[in-house]
CSV table of C-alpha atoms in Angstrom, one decimal:
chain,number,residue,atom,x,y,z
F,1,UNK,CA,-34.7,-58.7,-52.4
F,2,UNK,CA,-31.8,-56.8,-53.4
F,3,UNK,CA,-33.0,-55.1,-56.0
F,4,UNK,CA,-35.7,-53.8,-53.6
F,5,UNK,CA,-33.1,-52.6,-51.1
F,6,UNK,CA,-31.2,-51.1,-53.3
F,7,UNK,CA,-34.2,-49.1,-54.6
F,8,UNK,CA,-35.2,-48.3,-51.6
F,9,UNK,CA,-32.1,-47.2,-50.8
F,10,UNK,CA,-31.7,-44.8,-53.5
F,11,UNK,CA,-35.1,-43.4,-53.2
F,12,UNK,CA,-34.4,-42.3,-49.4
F,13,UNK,CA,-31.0,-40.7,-50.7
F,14,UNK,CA,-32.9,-38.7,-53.2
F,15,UNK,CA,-35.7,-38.1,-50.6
F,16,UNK,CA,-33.0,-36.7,-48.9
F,17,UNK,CA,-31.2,-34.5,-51.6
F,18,UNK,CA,-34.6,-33.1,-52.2
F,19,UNK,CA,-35.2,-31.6,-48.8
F,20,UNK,CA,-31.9,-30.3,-48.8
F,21,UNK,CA,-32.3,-28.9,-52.3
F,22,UNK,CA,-35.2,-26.8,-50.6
F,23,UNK,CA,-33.8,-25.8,-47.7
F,24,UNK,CA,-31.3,-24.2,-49.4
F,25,UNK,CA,-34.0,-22.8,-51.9
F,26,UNK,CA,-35.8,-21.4,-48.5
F,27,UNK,CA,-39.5,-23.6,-50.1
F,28,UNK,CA,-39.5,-25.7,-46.9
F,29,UNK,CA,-41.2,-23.7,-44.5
F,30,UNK,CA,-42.0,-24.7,-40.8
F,31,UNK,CA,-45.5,-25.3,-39.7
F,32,UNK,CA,-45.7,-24.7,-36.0
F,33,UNK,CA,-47.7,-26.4,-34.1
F,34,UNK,CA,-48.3,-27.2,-30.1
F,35,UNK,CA,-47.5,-30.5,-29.7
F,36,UNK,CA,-46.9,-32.7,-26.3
F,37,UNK,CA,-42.8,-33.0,-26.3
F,38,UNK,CA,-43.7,-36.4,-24.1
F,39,UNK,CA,-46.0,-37.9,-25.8
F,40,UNK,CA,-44.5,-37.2,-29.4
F,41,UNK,CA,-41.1,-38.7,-28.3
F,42,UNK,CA,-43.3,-41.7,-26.6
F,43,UNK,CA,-44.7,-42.7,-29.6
F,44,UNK,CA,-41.4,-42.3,-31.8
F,45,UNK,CA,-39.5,-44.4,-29.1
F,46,UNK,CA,-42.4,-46.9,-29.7
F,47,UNK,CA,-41.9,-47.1,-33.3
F,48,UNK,CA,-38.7,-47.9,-33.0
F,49,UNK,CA,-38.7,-50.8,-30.5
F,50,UNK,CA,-38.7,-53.9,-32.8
F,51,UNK,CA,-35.1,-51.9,-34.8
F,52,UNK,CA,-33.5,-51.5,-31.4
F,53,UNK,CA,-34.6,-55.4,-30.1
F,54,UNK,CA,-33.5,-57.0,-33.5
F,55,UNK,CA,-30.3,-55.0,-32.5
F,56,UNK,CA,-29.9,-56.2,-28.9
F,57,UNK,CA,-30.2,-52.5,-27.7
F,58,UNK,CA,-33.0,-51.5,-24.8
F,59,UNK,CA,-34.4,-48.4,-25.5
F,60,UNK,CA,-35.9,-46.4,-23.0
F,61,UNK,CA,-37.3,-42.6,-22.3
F,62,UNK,CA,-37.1,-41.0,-19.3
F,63,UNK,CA,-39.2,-38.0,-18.9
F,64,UNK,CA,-37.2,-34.9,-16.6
F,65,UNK,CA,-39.6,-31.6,-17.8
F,66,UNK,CA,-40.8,-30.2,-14.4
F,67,UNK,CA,-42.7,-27.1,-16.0
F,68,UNK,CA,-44.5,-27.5,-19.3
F,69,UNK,CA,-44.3,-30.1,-21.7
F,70,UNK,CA,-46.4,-28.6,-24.8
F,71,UNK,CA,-44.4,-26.8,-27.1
F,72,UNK,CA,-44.2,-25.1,-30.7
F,73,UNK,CA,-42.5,-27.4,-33.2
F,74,UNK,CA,-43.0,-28.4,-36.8
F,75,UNK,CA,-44.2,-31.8,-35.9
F,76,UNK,CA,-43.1,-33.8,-39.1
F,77,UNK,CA,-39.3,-32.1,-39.1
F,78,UNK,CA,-38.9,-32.6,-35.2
F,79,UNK,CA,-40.4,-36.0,-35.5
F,80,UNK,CA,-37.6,-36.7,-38.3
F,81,UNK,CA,-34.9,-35.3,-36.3
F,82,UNK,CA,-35.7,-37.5,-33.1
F,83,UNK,CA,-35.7,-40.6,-35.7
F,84,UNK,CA,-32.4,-39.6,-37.1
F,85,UNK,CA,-30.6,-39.7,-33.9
F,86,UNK,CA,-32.5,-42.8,-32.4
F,87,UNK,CA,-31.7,-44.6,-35.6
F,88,UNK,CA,-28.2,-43.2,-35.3
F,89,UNK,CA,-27.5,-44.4,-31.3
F,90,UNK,CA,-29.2,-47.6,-32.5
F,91,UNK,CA,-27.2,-48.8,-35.5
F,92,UNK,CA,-23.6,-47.4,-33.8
F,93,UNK,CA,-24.2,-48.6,-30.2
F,94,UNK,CA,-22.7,-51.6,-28.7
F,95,UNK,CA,-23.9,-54.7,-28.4
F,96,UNK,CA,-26.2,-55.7,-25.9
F,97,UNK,CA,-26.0,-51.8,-25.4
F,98,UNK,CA,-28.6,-49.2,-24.1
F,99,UNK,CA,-29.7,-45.5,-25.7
F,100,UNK,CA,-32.1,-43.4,-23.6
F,101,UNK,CA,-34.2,-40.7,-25.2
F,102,UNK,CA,-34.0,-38.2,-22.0
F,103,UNK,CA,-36.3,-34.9,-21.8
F,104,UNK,CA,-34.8,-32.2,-19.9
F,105,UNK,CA,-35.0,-28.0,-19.1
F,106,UNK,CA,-32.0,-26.3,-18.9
F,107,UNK,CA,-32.5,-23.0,-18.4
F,108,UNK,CA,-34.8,-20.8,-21.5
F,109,UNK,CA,-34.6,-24.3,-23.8
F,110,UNK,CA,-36.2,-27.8,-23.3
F,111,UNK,CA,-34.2,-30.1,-25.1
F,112,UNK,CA,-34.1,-33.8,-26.1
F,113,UNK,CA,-30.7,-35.9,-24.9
F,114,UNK,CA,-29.7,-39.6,-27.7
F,115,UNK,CA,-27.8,-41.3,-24.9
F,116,UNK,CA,-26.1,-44.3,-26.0
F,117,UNK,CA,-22.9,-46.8,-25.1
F,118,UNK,CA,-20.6,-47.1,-27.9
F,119,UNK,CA,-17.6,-47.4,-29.2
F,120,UNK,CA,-17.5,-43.4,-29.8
F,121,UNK,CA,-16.7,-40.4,-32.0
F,122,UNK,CA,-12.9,-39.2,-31.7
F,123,UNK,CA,-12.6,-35.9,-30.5
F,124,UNK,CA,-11.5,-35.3,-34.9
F,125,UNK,CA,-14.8,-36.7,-36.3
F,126,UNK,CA,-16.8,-35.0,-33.8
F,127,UNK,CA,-16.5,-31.3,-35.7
F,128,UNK,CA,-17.1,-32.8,-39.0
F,129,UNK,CA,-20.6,-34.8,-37.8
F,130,UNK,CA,-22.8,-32.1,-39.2
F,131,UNK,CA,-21.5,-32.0,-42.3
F,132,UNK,CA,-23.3,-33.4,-45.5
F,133,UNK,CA,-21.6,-36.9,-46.4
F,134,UNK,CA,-19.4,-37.2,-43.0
F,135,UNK,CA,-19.7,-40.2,-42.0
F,136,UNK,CA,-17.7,-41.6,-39.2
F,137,UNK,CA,-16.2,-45.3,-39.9
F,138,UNK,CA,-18.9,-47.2,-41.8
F,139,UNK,CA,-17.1,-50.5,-40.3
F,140,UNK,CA,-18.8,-49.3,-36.6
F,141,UNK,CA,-22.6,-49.7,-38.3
F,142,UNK,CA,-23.6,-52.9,-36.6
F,143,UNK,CA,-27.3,-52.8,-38.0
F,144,UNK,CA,-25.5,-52.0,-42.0
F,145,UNK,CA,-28.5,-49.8,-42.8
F,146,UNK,CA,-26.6,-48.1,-45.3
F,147,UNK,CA,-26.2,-44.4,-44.7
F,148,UNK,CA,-25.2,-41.9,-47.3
F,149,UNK,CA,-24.1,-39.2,-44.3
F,150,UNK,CA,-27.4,-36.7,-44.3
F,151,UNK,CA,-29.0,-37.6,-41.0
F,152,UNK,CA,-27.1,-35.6,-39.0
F,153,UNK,CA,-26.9,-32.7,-41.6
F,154,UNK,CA,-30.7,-32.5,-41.1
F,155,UNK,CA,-30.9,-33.0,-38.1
F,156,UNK,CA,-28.8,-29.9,-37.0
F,157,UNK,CA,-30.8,-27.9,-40.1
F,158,UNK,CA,-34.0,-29.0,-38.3
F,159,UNK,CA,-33.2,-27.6,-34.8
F,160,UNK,CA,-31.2,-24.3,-36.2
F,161,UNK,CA,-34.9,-23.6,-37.9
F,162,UNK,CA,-36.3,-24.0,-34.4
F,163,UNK,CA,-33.9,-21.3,-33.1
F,164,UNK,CA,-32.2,-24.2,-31.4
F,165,UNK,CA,-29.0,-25.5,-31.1
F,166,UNK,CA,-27.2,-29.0,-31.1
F,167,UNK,CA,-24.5,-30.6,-28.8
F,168,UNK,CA,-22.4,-33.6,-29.1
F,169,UNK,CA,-20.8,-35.2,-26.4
F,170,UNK,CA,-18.6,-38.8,-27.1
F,171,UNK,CA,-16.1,-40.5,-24.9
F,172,UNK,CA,-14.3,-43.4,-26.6
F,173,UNK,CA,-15.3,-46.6,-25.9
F,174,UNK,CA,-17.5,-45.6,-23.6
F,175,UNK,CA,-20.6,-44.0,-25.3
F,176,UNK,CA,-22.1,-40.8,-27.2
F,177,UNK,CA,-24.7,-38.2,-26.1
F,178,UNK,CA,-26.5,-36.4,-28.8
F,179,UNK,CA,-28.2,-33.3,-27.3
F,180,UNK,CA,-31.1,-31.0,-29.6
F,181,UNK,CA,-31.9,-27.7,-27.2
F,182,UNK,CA,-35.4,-25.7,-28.5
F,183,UNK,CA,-36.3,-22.3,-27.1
F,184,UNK,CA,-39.1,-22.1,-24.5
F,185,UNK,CA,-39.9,-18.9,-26.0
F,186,UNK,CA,-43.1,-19.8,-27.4
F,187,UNK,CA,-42.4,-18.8,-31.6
């Protein structure tokens, strides 16, 4: 059982050094496609009820886009980048703890809020998130799914290829908000 961890382990680090490798290479290239924001989000919430339950963590959505709700994205990468931040809020958040997936509008973007309680990010670690290998105190992973510190990396390369832009909000001890803003601009 180990073993098998482990490997898996090391095959999701080197699945991850590989789409970096191409990014920076410029061979990853999006492939837009209209997709229902809602729906998408639905299902990835879905798929990750039974993580957040064996955590003690109620995840929820909550759905706030008035105007349209279909919109350009590279399905697979947006779809990654959602599951990055859920599996984020859901291995750092508190016990007995909450993380809502919120839609919103603000203005030209739509955008996609990882609200969670936690202990938090000090206001030092919260520059550095973004970078390949941070990673905040290993000690605060309550689920110890190992992480090698790429999540967040793609994350904010996934959204800057969708003309978008990230946000982090975190308040000690009280919780983290994770926000990913994509143009309305149709591409």
């Amino acid at each position: 059982e180990v073993i098998k961890r482990q490997a898996n382990n090391m095959s999701e680090l080197i699945h991850q050094l590989l789409f970096f490798a191409r990014a920076e290479n410029g061979t990853i290239k999006l492939n837009y496609e209209r997709v229902n924001i809602p729906v998408l989000i639905g299902e990835i919430v879905e798929s990750n009820q039974v993580l957040a339950e064996q955590s003690n963590i109620l995840l929820s959505i909550k759905n706030e886009m008035k105007e349209e709700t279909n919109y350009f994205v590279d399905k697979i990468l947006f779809s990654r980048a959602i599951q990055n931040i859920i599996e984020n809020a859901i291995s750092y958040g508190n016990d007995n703890g909450m993380v809502e997936v919120r839609l919103i509008e603000m203005g030209n973007y739509w955008g996609v809020k990882g609200m969670y309680d936690a202990i938090g990010i000090t206001k030092e670690d919260l520059e550095k998130i973004w970078n390949r290998f941070y990673q905040v105190n290993e000690a605060r992973n309550k689920t110890k799914r190992e992480s090698m510190g790429l999540g967040l990396s793609m994350v904010k390369w996934i959204v800057d290829k969708h003309k978008g832009y990230v946000e982090v909000e975190s308040t000690p001890f009280i919780g983290s908000i994770f926000s990913l803003y994509f143009p309305k601009k149709q591409i």
